[in-house]
Short mmCIF file of C-alpha atoms in Angstrom, two decimals:
data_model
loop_
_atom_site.label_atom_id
_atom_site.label_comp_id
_atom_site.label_asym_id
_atom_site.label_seq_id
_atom_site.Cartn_x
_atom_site.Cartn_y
_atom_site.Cartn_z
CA UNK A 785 -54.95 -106.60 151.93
CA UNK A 786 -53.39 -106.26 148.54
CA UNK A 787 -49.55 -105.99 149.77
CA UNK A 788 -47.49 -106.10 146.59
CA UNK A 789 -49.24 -106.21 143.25
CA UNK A 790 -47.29 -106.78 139.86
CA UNK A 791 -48.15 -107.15 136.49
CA UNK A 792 -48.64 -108.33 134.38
CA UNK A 793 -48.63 -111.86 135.33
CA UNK A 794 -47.75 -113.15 131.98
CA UNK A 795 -46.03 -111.91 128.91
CA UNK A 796 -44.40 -112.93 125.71
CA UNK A 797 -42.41 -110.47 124.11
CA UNK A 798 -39.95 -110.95 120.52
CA UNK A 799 -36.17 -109.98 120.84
CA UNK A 800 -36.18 -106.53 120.86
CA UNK A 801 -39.36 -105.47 122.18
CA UNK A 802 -39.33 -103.11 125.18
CA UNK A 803 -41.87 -103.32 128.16
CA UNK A 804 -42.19 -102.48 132.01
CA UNK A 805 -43.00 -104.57 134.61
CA UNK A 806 -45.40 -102.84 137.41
CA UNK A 807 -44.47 -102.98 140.88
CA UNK A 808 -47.19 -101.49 143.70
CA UNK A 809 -46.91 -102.34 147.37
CA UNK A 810 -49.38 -100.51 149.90
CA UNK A 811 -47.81 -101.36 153.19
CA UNK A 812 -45.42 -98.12 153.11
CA UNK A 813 -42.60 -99.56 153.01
CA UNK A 814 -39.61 -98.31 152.11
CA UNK A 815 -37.26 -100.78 150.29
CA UNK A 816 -38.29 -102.14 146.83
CA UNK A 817 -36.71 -104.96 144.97
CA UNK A 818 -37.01 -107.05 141.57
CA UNK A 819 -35.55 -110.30 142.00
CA UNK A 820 -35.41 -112.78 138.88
CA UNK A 821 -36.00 -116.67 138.87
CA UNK A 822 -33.89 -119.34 136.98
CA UNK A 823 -34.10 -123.21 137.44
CA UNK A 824 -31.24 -124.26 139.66
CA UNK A 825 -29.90 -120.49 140.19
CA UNK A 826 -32.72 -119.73 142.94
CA UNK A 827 -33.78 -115.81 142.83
CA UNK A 828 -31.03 -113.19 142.18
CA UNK A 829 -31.48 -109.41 142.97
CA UNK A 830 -31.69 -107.14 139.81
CA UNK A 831 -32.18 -103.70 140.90
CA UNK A 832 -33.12 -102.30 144.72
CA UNK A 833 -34.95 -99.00 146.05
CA UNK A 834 -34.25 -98.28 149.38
CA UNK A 835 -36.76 -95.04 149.30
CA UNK A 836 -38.47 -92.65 146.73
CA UNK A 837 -35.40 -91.30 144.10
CA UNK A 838 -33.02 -93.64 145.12
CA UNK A 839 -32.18 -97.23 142.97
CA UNK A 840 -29.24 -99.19 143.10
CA UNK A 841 -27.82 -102.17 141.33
CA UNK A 842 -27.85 -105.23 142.15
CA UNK A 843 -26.38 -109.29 141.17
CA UNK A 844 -27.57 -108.82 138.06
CA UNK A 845 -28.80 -105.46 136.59
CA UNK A 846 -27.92 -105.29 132.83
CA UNK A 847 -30.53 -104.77 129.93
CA UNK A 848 -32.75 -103.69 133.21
CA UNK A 849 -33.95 -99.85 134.09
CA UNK A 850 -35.97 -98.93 137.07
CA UNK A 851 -37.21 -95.66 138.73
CA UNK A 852 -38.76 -94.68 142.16
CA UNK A 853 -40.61 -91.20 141.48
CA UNK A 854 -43.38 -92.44 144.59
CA UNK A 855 -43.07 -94.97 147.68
CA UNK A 856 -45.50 -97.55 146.20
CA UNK A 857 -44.54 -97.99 143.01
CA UNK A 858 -41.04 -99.38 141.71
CA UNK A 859 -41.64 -100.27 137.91
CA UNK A 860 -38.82 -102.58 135.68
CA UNK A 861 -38.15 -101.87 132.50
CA UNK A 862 -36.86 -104.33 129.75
CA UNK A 863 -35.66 -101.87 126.80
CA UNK A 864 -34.82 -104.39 124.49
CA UNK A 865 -35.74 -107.81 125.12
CA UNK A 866 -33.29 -110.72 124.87
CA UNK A 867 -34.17 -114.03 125.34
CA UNK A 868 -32.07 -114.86 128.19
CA UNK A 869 -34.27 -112.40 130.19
CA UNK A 870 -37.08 -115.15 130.40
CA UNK A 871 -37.83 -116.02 133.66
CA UNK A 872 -39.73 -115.60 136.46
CA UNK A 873 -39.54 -112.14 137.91
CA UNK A 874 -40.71 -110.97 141.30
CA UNK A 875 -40.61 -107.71 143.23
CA UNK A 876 -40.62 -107.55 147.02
CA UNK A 877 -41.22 -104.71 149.53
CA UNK A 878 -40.00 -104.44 153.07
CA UNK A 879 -40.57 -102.19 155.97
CA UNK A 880 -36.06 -102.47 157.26
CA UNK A 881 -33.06 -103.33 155.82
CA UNK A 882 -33.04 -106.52 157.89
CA UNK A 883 -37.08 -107.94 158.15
CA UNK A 884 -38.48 -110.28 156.00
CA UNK A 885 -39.26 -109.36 151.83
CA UNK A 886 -42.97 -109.61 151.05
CA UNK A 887 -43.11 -110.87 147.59
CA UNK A 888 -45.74 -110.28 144.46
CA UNK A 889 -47.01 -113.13 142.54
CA UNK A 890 -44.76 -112.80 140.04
CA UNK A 891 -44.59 -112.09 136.56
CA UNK A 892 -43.87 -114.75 133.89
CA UNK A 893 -41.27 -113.31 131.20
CA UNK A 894 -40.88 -115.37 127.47
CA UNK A 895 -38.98 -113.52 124.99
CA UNK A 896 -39.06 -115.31 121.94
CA UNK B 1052 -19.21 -111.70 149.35
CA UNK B 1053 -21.75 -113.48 150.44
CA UNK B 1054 -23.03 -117.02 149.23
CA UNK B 1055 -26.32 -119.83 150.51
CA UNK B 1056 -25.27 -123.42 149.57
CA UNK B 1057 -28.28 -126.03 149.06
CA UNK B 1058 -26.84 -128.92 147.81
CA UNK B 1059 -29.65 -130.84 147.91
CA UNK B 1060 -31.64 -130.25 144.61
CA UNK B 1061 -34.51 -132.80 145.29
CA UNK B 1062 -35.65 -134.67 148.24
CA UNK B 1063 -38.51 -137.38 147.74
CA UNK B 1064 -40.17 -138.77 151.24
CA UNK B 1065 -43.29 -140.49 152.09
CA UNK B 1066 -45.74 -139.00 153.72
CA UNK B 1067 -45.13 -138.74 157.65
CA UNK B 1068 -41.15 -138.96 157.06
CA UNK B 1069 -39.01 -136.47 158.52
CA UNK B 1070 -37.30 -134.35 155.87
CA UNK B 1071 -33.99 -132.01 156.83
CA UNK B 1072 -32.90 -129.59 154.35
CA UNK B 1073 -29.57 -127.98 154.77
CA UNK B 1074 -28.43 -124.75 154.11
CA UNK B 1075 -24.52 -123.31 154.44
CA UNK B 1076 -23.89 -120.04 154.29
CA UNK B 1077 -20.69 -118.07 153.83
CA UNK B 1078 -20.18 -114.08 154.84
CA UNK B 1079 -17.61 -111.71 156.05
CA UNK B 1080 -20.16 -109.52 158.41
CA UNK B 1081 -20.05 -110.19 162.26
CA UNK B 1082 -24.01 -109.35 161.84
CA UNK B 1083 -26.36 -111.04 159.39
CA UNK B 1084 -29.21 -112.83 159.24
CA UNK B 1085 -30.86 -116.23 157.80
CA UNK B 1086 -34.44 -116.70 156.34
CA UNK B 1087 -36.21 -119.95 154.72
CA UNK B 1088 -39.12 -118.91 152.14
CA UNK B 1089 -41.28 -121.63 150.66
CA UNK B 1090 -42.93 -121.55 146.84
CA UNK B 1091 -45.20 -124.07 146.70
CA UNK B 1092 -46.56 -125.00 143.32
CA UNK B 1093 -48.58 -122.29 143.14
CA UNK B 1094 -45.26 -120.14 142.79
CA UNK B 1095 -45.89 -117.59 145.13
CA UNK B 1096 -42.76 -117.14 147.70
CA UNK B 1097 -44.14 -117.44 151.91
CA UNK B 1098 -41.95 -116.20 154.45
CA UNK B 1099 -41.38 -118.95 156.98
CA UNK B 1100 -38.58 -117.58 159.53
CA UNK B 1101 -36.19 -115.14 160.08
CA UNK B 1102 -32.50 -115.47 162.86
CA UNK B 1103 -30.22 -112.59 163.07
CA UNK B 1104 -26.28 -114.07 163.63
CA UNK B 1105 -26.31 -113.32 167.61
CA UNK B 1106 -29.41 -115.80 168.32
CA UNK B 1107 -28.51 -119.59 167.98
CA UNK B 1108 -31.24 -120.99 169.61
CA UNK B 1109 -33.11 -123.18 167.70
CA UNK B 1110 -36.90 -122.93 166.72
CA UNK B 1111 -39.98 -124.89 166.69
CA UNK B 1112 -43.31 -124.01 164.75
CA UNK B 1113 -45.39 -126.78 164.77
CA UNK B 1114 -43.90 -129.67 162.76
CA UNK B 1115 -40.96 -126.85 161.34
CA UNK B 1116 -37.57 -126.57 163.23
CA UNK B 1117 -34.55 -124.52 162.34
CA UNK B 1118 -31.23 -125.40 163.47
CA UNK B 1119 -28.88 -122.53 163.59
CA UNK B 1120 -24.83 -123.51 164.07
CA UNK B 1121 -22.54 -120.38 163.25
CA UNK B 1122 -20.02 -123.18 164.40
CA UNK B 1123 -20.52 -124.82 160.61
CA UNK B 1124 -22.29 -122.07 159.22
CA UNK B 1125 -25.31 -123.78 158.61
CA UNK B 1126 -29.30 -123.10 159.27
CA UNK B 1127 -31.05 -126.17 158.47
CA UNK B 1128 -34.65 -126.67 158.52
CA UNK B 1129 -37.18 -129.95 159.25
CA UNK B 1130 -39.88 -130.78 158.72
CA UNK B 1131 -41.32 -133.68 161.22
CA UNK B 1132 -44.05 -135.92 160.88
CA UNK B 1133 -44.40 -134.29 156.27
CA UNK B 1134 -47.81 -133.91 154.46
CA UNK B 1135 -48.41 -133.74 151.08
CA UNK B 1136 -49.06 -129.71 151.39
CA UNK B 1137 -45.43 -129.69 152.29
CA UNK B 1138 -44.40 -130.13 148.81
CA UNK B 1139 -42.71 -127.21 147.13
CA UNK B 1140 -39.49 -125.52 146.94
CA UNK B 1141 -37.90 -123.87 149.70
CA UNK B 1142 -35.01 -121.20 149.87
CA UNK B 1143 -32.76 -120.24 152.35
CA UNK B 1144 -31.35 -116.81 151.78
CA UNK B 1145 -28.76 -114.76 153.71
CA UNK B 1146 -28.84 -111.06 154.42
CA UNK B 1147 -27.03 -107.92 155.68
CA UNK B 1148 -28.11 -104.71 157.08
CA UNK B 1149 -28.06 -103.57 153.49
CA UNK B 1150 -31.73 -104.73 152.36
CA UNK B 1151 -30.01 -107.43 149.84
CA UNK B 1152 -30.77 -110.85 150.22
CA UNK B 1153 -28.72 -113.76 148.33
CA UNK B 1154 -30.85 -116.74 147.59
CA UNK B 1155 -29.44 -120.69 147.67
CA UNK B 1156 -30.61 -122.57 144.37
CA UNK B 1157 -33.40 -124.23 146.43
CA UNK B 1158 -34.53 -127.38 147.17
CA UNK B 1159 -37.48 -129.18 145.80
CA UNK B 1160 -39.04 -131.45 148.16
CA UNK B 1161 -42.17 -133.82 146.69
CA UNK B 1162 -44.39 -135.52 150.05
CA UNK B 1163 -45.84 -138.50 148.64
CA UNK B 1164 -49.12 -140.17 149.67
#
C-alpha cells in the first residue's frame, strides 16, 4: 500500500545548489503533479504529467524541470536553488482528469 | 481563470461546537468540480469529498456536511458536534476536466478541550 512515495522528506540546500525531488506512485495512474506549499497561499501547481513523455506547466513553474520517461515516476528538479523555493513540496497522482489527487508526504525544501 | 476564496484564516471552537468553513469559488466552465482536503498536523493532505457542478445536493458523512450553492458559488463544509482530532487545516480546491486543481489559502481550525 505504498501509493505515492517522495523523497526525500527533508533537505537543506545553499543558493545555488541543484537537486531532484523523487516522485513514485504505484497505483498506475496516469496524471502526475508537484504542487508547492506557502503559509497563507495554500498549494499551487508547479509542473503536471498527464502520461509517460508528456509535462506541462503549471501556476508556477520557473527555476523548476521535470521529466516523465516511465508511469511511476515523475522526478522535480531544482537547478539552482533560490531561497524563495523553500517550502513544502508535494506530488500527487491520479487515476482521471477529474477524481481526487492522492498526495505524498511531502518533502520539506530550506535553501539557505 | 479560475480562483477558491477562504476568507477565514483561523477558526478557534470548543470542543462539541459546530464549525462552518466557507469556500467561494469563481470559474468560467459550465462543468467543474469542488473537493475539501484536510492536513492535519501531521502535514499529510486526506481527501475528504469530491461534487462535480451538475450535483447540488448536499452531503452528510458522519459529523461532515458539504453545502453546495452554484447560486453563490460556494461549497461550504461543517463540522457538527468538533473533536479535538478535527484540528488541522483544510482546503477547498476547484477543478476542471484538465487534471489542475487551484487550491484556497486554507483554513486553520484549532478544537479545544
Amino acid at each position: 500500500n505504498a501509493g505515492v512515495t517522495q523523497t526525500p522528506k527533508f533537505q537543506v540546500l545553499k543558493t545555488g545548489q541543484s537537486m531532484t525531488l523523487q516522485c513514485a506512485q504505484d497505483m498506475n495512474h496516469e496524471y502526475m503533479s508537484w504542487y508547492r506549499q506557502d503559509p497563507g497561499m495554500g498549494l499551487r501547481l508547479i509542473h503536471y504529467s498527464v502520461g509517460a513523455g508528456i509535462t506541462d506547466q503549471g501556476e508556477v513553474p520557473n527555476g523548476y524541470n521535470v521529466s516523465r520517461s516511465t508511469t511511476e515516476d515523475f522526478p522535480l528538479r531544482l537547478l539552482s536553488a533560490a531561497p524563495s523555493q523553500t517550502s513544502v513540496y508535494f506530488c500527487a497522482s491520479s487515476y482521471q482528469e477529474t477524481g481526487e489527487l492522492f498526495f505524498g508526504e511531502g518533502s520539506r525544501l530550506t535553501v539557505l | 481563470a479560475q480562483k477558491v476564496t477562504q476568507a477565514q484564516t483561523e477558526i478557534s471552537v470548543v470542543e462539541k461546537e459546530d464549525v462552518t468553513l466557507d469556500c467561494v469559488y469563481e470559474t468560467r466552465d459550465t462543468t467543474y468540480y469542488l473537493f475539501w482536503y484536510k492536513q492535519p498536523p501531521s502535514g499529510e493532505l486526506v481527501f475528504l469529498i469530491r461534487r462535480n457542478s451538475f450535483d447540488e445536493q448536499n452531503e452528510i458523512s458522519g459529523r461532515y456536511s458539504w453545502n453546495f450553492q452554484k447560486s453563490t458559488s460556494s461549497f461550504n463544509f461543517t463540522i457538527t458536534a468538533s473533536q479535538v482530532v478535527d484540528s488541522a487545516v483544510y482546503f477547498c480546491a476547484l477543478g476542471s476536466n484538465d487534471y489542475k486543481l487551484s487550491f484556497g489559502a486554507g483554513t486553520t481550525v484549532t478544537v479545544r478541550a
